[in-house]
Coordinates of N, CA and C in Angstrom, one line a residue:
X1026 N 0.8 -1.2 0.0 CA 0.0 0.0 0.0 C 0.9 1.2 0.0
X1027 N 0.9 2.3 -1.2 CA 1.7 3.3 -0.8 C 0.7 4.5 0.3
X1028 N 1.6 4.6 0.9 CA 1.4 5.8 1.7 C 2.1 7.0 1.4
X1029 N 1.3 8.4 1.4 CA 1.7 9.6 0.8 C 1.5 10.0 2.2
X1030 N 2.2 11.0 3.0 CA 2.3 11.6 3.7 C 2.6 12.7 3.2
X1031 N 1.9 13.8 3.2 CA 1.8 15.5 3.1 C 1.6 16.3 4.2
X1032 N 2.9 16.9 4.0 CA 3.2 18.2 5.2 C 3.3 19.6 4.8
X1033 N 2.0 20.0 5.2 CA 2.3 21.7 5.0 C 1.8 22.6 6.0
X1034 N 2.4 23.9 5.9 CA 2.7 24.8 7.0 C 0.9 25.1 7.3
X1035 N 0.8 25.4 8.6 CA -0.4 26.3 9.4 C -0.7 27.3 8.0
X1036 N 0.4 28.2 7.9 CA 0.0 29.1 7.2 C -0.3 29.5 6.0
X1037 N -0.1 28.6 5.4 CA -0.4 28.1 3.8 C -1.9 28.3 3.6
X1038 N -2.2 29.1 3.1 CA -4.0 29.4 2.4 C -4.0 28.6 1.4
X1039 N -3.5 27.9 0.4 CA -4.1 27.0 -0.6 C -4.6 25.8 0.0
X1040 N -5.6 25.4 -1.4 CA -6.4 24.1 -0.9 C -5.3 23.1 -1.5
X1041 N -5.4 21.7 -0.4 CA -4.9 20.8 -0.9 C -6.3 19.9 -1.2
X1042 N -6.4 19.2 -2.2 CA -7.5 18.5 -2.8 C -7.5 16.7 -2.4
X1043 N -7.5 16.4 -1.5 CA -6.4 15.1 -0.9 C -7.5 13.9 -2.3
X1044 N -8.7 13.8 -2.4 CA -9.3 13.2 -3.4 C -9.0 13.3 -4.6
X1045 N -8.4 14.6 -5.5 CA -8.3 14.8 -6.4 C -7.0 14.3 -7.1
X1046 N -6.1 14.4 -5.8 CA -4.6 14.5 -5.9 C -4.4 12.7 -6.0
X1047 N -5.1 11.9 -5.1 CA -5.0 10.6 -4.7 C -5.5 9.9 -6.3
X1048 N -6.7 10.4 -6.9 CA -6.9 9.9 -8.3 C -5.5 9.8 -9.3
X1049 N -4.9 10.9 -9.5 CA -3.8 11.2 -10.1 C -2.7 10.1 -9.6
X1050 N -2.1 10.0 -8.7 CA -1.1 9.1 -8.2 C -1.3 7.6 -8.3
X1051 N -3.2 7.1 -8.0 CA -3.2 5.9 -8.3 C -3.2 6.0 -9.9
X1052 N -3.7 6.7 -10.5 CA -2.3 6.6 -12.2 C -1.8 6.9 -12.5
X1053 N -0.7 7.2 -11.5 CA 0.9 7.6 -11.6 C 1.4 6.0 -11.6
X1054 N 1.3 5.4 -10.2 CA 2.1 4.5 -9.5 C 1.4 3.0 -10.1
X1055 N -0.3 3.3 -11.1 CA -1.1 2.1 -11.1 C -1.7 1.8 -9.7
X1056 N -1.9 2.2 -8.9 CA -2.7 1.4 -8.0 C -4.1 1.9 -8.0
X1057 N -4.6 1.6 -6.9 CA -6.2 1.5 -6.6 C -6.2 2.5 -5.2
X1058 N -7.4 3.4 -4.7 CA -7.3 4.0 -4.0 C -7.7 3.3 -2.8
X1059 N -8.1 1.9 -2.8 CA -8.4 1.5 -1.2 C -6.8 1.1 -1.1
X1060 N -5.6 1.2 -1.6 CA -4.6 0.9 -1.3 C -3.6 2.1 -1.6
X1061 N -3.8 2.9 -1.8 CA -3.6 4.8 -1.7 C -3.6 5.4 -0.6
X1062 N -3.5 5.3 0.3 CA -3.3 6.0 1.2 C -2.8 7.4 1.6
X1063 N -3.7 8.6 1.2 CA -2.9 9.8 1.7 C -3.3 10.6 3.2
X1064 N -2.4 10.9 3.3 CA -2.8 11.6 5.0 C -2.0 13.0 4.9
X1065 N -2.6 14.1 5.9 CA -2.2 15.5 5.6 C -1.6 15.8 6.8
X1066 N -1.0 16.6 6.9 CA -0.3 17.2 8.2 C 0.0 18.1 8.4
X1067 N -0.4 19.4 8.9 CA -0.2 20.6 9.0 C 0.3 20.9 10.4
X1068 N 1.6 21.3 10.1 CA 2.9 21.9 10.8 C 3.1 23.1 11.2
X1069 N 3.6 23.6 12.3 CA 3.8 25.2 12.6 C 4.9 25.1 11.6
X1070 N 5.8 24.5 11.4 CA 7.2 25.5 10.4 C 8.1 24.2 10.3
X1071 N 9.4 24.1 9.2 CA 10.2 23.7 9.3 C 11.2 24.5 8.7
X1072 N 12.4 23.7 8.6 CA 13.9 24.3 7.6 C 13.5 24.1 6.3
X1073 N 13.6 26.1 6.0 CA 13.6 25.6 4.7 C 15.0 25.4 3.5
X1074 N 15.7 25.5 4.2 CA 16.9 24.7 3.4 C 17.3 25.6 2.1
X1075 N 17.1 24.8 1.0 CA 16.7 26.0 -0.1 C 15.7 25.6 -1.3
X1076 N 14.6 25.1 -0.2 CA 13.8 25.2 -1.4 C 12.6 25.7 -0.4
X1077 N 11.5 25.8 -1.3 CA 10.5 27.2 -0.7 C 9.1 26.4 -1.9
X1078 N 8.6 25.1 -0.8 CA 7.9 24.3 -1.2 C 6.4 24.3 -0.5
X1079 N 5.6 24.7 -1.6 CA 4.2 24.6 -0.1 C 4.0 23.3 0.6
X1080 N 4.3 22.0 0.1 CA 3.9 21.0 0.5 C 5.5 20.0 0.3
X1081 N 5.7 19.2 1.8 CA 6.5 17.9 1.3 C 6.1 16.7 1.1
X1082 N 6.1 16.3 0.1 CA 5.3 15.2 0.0 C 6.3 13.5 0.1
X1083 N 6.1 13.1 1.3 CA 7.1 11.8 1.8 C 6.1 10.7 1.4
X1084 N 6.4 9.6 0.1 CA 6.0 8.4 0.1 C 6.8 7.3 0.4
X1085 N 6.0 5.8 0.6 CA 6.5 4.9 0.8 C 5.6 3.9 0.5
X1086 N 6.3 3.2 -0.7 CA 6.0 1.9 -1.0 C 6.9 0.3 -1.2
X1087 N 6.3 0.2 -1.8 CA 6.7 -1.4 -2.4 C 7.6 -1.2 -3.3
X1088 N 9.0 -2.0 -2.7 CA 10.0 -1.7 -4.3 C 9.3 -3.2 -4.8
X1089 N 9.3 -3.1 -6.1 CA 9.1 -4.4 -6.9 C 10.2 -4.1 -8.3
X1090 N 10.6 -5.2 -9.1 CA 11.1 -5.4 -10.5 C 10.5 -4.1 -11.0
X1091 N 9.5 -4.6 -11.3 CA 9.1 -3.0 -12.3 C 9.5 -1.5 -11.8
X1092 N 9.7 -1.1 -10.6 CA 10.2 0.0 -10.1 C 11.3 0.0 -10.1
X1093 N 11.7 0.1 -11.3 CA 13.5 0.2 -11.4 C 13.6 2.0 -10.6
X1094 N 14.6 2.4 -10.5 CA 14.8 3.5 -10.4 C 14.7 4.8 -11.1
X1095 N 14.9 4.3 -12.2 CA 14.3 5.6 -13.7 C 13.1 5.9 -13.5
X1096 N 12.6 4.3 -13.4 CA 10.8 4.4 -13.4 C 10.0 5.2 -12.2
X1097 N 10.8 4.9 -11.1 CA 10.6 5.9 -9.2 C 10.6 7.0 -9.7
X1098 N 11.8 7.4 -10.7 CA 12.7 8.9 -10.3 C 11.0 9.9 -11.4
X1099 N 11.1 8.9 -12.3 CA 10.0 9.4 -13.6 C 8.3 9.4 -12.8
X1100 N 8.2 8.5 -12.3 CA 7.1 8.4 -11.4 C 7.1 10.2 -10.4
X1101 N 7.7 10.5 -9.1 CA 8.3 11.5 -9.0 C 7.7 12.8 -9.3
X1102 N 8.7 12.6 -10.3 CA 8.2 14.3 -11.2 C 6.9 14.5 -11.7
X1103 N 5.7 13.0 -12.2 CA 4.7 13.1 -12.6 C 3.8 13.5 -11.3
X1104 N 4.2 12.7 -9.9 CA 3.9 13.2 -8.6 C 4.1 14.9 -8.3
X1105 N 5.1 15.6 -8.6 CA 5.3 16.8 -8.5 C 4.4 17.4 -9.6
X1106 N 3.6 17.0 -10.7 CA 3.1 17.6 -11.8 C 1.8 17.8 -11.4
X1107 N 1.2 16.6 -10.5 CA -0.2 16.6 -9.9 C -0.7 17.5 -9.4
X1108 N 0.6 18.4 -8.1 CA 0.6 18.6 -7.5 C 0.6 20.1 -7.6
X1109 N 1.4 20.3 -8.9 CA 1.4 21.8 -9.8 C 0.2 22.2 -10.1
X1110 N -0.8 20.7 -10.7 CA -1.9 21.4 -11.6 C -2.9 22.1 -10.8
X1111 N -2.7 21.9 -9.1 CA -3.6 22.7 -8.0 C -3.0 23.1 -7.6
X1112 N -1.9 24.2 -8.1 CA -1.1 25.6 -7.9 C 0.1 24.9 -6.7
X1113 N 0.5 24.1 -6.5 CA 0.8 24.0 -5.3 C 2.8 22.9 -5.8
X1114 N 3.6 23.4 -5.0 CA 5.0 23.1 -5.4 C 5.2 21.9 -4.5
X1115 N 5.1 20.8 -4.9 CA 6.1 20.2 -3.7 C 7.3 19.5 -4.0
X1116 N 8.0 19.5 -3.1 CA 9.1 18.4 -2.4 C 8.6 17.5 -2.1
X1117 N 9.1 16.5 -3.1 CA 8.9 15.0 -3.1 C 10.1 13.8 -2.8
X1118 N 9.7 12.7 -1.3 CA 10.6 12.0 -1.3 C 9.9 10.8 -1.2
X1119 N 10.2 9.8 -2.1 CA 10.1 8.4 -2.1 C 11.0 7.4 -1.2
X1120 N 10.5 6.5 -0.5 CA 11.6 5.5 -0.2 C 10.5 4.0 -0.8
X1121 N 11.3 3.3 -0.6 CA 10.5 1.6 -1.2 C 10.6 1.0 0.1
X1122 N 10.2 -0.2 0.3 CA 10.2 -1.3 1.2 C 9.9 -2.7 0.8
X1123 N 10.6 -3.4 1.6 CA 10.4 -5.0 0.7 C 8.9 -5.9 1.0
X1124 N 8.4 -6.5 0.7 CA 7.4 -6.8 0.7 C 7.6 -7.7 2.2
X1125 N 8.2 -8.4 2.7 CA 8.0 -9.6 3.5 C 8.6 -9.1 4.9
X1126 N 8.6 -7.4 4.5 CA 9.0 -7.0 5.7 C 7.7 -6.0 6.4
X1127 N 6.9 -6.2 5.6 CA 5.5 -5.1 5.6 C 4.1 -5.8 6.3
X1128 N 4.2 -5.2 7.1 CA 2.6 -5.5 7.9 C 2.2 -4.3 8.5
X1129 N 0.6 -5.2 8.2 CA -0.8 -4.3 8.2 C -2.0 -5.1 8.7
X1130 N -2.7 -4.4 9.6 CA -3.9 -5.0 10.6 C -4.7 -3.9 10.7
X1131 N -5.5 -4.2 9.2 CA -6.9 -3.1 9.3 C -7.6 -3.1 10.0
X1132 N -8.7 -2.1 10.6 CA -9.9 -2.3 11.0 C -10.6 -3.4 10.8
X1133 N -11.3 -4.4 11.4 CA -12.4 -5.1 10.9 C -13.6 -4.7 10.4
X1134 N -13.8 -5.6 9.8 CA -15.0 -4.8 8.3 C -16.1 -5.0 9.5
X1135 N -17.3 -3.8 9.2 CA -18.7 -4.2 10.0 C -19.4 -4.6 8.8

């Protein structure tokens, strides 16, 4: 399941569209949105280093074969494009994880 974690400041007036943004990424990455996961986080401040980003956007998924590194880095930028088309700049960091090291215990269905 990738998880998108998005961090932006208190003070930031733009909308982040977390539905609109999540359609885009599951066809970026190919997935499905009950396995999409994004979550928002609004922060008093961090370092801005030198970039001057409204949003940082930290994912984590599944390395597989087909996620060579071209394909991550190219994935990425199309993730930063999403994110342009709703005025908004982000800083984007991916990391992978191995499958047999990943667990998950959803809620029980009612």
């Amino acid at each position: 399941m990738p998880l998108v974690k998005i961090f932006a400041k208190h003070t930031m007036a733009k909308s982040i569209p977390l539905a609109a943004i999540q359609s885009k990424l599951c066809n970026i990455w190919g997935t499905k949105p009950n396995t999409t996961k994004l979550m928002l986080t609004r922060c008093e401040d961090w370092t801005d280093e030198s970039f001057q980003e409204d949003v940082y956007v930290d994912i984590r998924a599944k390395g597989t074969e087909e996620r060579t590194r071209e394909y991550v880095l190219e994935g990425m930028k199309k993730v930063q494009e999403a994110f342009r088309e709703h005025d908004l700049i982000a800083n984007v960091r991916l990391e992978t994880y191995e499958g047999p090291r990943y667990f998950h215990v959803p809620p029980p269905s009612s």
